[in-house]
Amino acid sequence: MIEAMNRRGLLAGMAMLPLVAVAGCMAGPGSYTVEEGVRRLLTLSSQRAFDRLIRPGGFYDDQLTRLTIPERPDDRSGAVLAAVLRTNAVRGRIAIALNDLAVDAADRATPVVLDAIRRMTFADALAVLRGGPTAATDLLARETEGAVIDAMYPDFSDGLRGDAFEILTAAVAAASGFDLGALARDVSRQAGRAIFLAIGREEAEIRRNPRATRDPVLIALLGG
């Protein structure tokens, strides 16, 4: 609980960055850098995305980020999952529990993403800034997705063995060929993709209307 509060505090602090840091970034006309602009774009996009995702229902209530139990047709896990999920009631119950797990996992991934943004270097920041609506997010995902998945995996690995998944764990106990760890890894990858989809959506909106950010650096660099 304390760790979660600290991560949410970090997220709230990063939300202030566009306004607090602007004085140091714009000491005079043109004194900010394009690289700083890309970093600020990613920071604000990520902050907004995580702010949505770590709320109750943050994944499940959004069609873009909702997680589903992945199919594994290549091994016995697929048959087990098909048997467990044969009714809509059970499928819905497990889907809600899975997406609740994702909220906690995303909370743990938040500082990983924000720290990665602070440490990133941009070989061609101008190309990223002038790229497509999710160009910065695409770069972030290429460099960070593996670390995000690793950060979330323990939450999914432990959570899938919890009381909310007693139907699933009972089926696992009856099927020696079922690999719960592999399922947790699949779900972690799915959650990682959902996180970057959410960040990309926020980036596209900031690019569309940079003036709404009230950040002089983003307004200047994005032509708001």
Coordinates of C-alpha atoms in Angstrom, one line a residue:
M1 CA 0.0 0.0 0.0
I2 CA 2.8 2.4 0.9
E3 CA 4.6 1.6 -2.4
A4 CA 1.4 2.2 -4.3
M5 CA 1.0 5.6 -2.7
N6 CA 4.6 6.5 -3.5
R7 CA 4.1 5.6 -7.1
R8 CA 0.9 7.6 -7.3
G9 CA 2.7 10.5 -5.7
L10 CA 5.4 10.3 -8.4
L11 CA 2.7 10.3 -11.0
A12 CA 1.1 13.4 -9.5
G13 CA 4.5 15.1 -9.3
M14 CA 5.2 14.4 -13.0
A15 CA 1.9 16.0 -13.9
M16 CA 3.3 19.3 -12.7
L17 CA 6.4 19.1 -14.9
P18 CA 5.1 20.9 -17.9
L19 CA 4.4 24.1 -15.9
V20 CA 7.1 23.9 -13.1
A21 CA 10.0 23.2 -15.4
V22 CA 9.2 25.7 -18.1
A23 CA 11.2 28.5 -16.5
G24 CA 14.4 26.5 -16.7
C25 CA 13.6 25.3 -20.2
M26 CA 12.8 28.7 -21.7
A27 CA 15.3 31.2 -20.2
G28 CA 15.2 33.1 -23.4
P29 CA 13.6 32.9 -26.9
G30 CA 14.4 29.5 -28.5
S31 CA 16.4 28.3 -25.5
Y32 CA 14.5 25.1 -25.1
T33 CA 15.6 22.1 -27.2
V34 CA 13.7 19.8 -29.5
E35 CA 14.8 16.8 -27.4
E36 CA 13.4 18.4 -24.3
G37 CA 10.1 18.9 -26.2
V38 CA 9.9 15.2 -27.1
R39 CA 10.7 14.3 -23.5
R40 CA 7.9 16.6 -22.2
L41 CA 5.5 15.2 -24.8
L42 CA 6.2 11.7 -23.7
T43 CA 6.0 12.6 -20.0
L44 CA 2.7 14.3 -20.3
S45 CA 1.2 11.6 -22.5
S46 CA 2.3 8.9 -20.1
Q47 CA 1.1 10.7 -17.0
R48 CA -2.4 11.1 -18.6
A49 CA -2.5 7.5 -19.7
F50 CA -1.5 6.1 -16.3
D51 CA -3.8 8.4 -14.6
R52 CA -6.7 6.7 -16.4
L53 CA -5.3 3.2 -16.2
I54 CA -4.6 3.0 -12.5
R55 CA -8.2 4.0 -11.5
P56 CA -10.6 1.2 -10.6
G57 CA -11.8 -0.2 -13.9
G58 CA -9.1 1.6 -15.8
F59 CA -8.4 -1.2 -18.2
Y60 CA -11.8 -3.0 -18.3
D61 CA -13.9 0.1 -18.9
D62 CA -11.9 1.1 -22.0
Q63 CA -12.2 -1.0 -25.2
L64 CA -8.7 0.1 -26.3
T65 CA -7.1 -1.3 -23.2
R66 CA -9.4 -4.1 -22.0
L67 CA -7.5 -7.4 -21.5
T68 CA -8.8 -10.9 -22.4
I69 CA -7.6 -14.3 -21.4
P70 CA -5.2 -15.1 -24.3
E71 CA -5.8 -18.2 -26.4
R72 CA -3.0 -20.8 -26.4
P73 CA -3.9 -23.2 -29.2
D74 CA -0.4 -24.6 -29.4
D75 CA -0.5 -26.6 -26.2
R76 CA -2.8 -28.3 -23.6
S77 CA -3.3 -24.8 -22.0
G78 CA -5.6 -24.0 -24.9
A79 CA -7.9 -26.9 -24.2
V80 CA -8.0 -26.1 -20.5
L81 CA -8.8 -22.5 -21.1
A82 CA -11.5 -23.4 -23.5
A83 CA -13.1 -25.6 -20.9
V84 CA -12.8 -23.0 -18.1
L85 CA -14.3 -20.2 -20.3
R86 CA -17.1 -22.2 -21.8
T87 CA -19.8 -20.0 -20.3
N88 CA -20.2 -16.2 -20.6
A89 CA -20.7 -15.9 -16.9
V90 CA -17.3 -17.4 -16.1
R91 CA -15.6 -15.6 -19.0
G92 CA -16.9 -12.3 -17.7
R93 CA -16.0 -12.9 -14.1
I94 CA -12.4 -13.9 -15.1
A95 CA -12.1 -11.0 -17.5
I96 CA -13.0 -8.5 -14.8
A97 CA -10.6 -10.0 -12.3
L98 CA -7.9 -10.0 -14.9
N99 CA -8.3 -6.4 -15.7
D100 CA -8.4 -5.5 -12.0
L101 CA -5.0 -7.2 -11.8
A102 CA -3.8 -5.1 -14.6
V103 CA -4.6 -1.9 -12.7
D104 CA -2.1 -2.9 -9.9
A105 CA 0.4 -4.1 -12.4
A106 CA 0.3 -0.8 -14.3
D107 CA 0.7 1.1 -11.1
R108 CA 4.0 -0.8 -10.6
A109 CA 5.0 -0.1 -14.2
T110 CA 4.4 3.7 -13.9
P111 CA 7.9 4.6 -12.5
V112 CA 9.6 2.3 -15.0
V113 CA 8.1 4.3 -17.9
L114 CA 8.7 7.7 -16.4
D115 CA 12.3 6.9 -15.4
A116 CA 12.9 5.6 -18.9
I117 CA 11.7 8.8 -20.4
R118 CA 14.0 10.8 -18.2
R119 CA 17.0 8.7 -19.3
M120 CA 16.2 8.5 -23.0
T121 CA 18.3 10.1 -25.7
F122 CA 16.9 11.0 -29.1
A123 CA 19.2 10.5 -32.1
D124 CA 16.8 12.5 -34.2
A125 CA 14.3 14.3 -32.0
L126 CA 13.1 16.5 -34.8
A127 CA 12.1 13.5 -36.9
V128 CA 10.2 12.1 -33.9
L129 CA 8.5 15.4 -33.2
R130 CA 7.5 15.8 -36.9
G131 CA 6.5 12.1 -37.2
G132 CA 3.1 10.5 -37.0
P133 CA 0.6 11.1 -34.2
T134 CA 2.2 8.4 -32.1
A135 CA 5.8 8.6 -33.2
A136 CA 7.2 9.4 -29.8
T137 CA 5.2 6.6 -28.1
D138 CA 6.4 4.2 -30.8
L139 CA 10.0 5.0 -29.9
L140 CA 9.3 4.7 -26.2
A141 CA 7.6 1.3 -26.7
R142 CA 10.6 0.0 -28.7
E143 CA 13.0 0.9 -26.0
T144 CA 10.9 0.2 -22.9
E145 CA 8.3 -2.4 -23.5
G146 CA 10.4 -5.3 -22.3
A147 CA 11.1 -3.5 -19.0
V148 CA 7.4 -2.7 -18.6
I149 CA 6.4 -6.4 -19.1
D150 CA 9.1 -7.5 -16.6
A151 CA 7.8 -5.1 -14.0
M152 CA 4.2 -6.3 -14.4
Y153 CA 4.9 -10.0 -14.6
P154 CA 5.1 -10.7 -10.8
D155 CA 1.7 -9.1 -10.2
F156 CA 0.1 -11.3 -12.9
S157 CA 2.0 -14.4 -11.9
D158 CA 1.0 -14.1 -8.2
G159 CA -2.5 -12.7 -9.0
L160 CA -3.5 -15.6 -11.3
R161 CA -3.0 -17.9 -8.4
G162 CA -5.2 -15.8 -6.1
D163 CA -8.7 -16.3 -4.9
A164 CA -10.3 -14.3 -7.7
F165 CA -9.1 -17.0 -10.1
E166 CA -10.1 -20.1 -8.1
I167 CA -11.9 -21.6 -11.1
L168 CA -8.8 -21.2 -13.3
T169 CA -6.4 -22.5 -10.6
A170 CA -8.7 -25.6 -10.0
A171 CA -8.5 -26.3 -13.7
V172 CA -4.7 -25.9 -13.6
A173 CA -4.4 -28.4 -10.8
A174 CA -6.3 -30.9 -12.9
A175 CA -4.2 -30.4 -16.0
S176 CA -0.5 -31.1 -15.7
G177 CA 0.3 -29.6 -19.1
F178 CA -1.0 -26.2 -18.2
D179 CA 1.7 -23.5 -17.8
L180 CA 0.4 -20.8 -15.6
G181 CA 3.7 -18.9 -15.8
A182 CA 3.4 -18.8 -19.6
L183 CA -0.2 -17.5 -19.3
A184 CA 1.0 -14.7 -16.9
R185 CA 3.7 -13.8 -19.4
D186 CA 1.1 -13.6 -22.2
V187 CA -1.1 -11.4 -20.1
S188 CA 1.8 -9.2 -19.2
R189 CA 2.6 -8.7 -22.9
Q190 CA -1.0 -7.8 -23.6
A191 CA -1.1 -5.3 -20.7
G192 CA 2.2 -3.8 -22.0
R193 CA 0.7 -3.3 -25.4
A194 CA -2.4 -1.7 -23.8
I195 CA -0.3 0.7 -21.8
F196 CA 1.5 2.0 -25.0
L197 CA -1.8 2.2 -26.9
A198 CA -3.1 4.4 -24.1
I199 CA 0.0 6.6 -24.1
G200 CA -0.2 6.8 -27.9
R201 CA -3.8 8.0 -27.7
E202 CA -2.8 10.8 -25.3
E203 CA 0.2 11.8 -27.5
A204 CA -2.1 12.0 -30.6
E205 CA -4.5 14.3 -28.7
I206 CA -1.7 16.5 -27.4
R207 CA -0.4 16.8 -31.0
R208 CA -3.9 17.7 -32.2
N209 CA -4.4 20.4 -29.6
P210 CA -1.1 21.4 -27.9
R211 CA -2.5 24.7 -26.7
A212 CA -4.8 22.7 -24.3
T213 CA -1.7 21.6 -22.4
R214 CA -0.9 25.2 -21.4
D215 CA 2.8 24.2 -21.8
P216 CA 4.7 26.9 -23.7
V217 CA 7.3 24.5 -24.9
L218 CA 4.9 22.0 -26.4
I219 CA 2.8 24.8 -27.9
A220 CA 5.9 26.3 -29.5
L221 CA 7.3 23.0 -30.8
L222 CA 4.0 21.5 -31.9
G223 CA 2.7 24.7 -33.6
G224 CA -0.3 25.2 -31.3

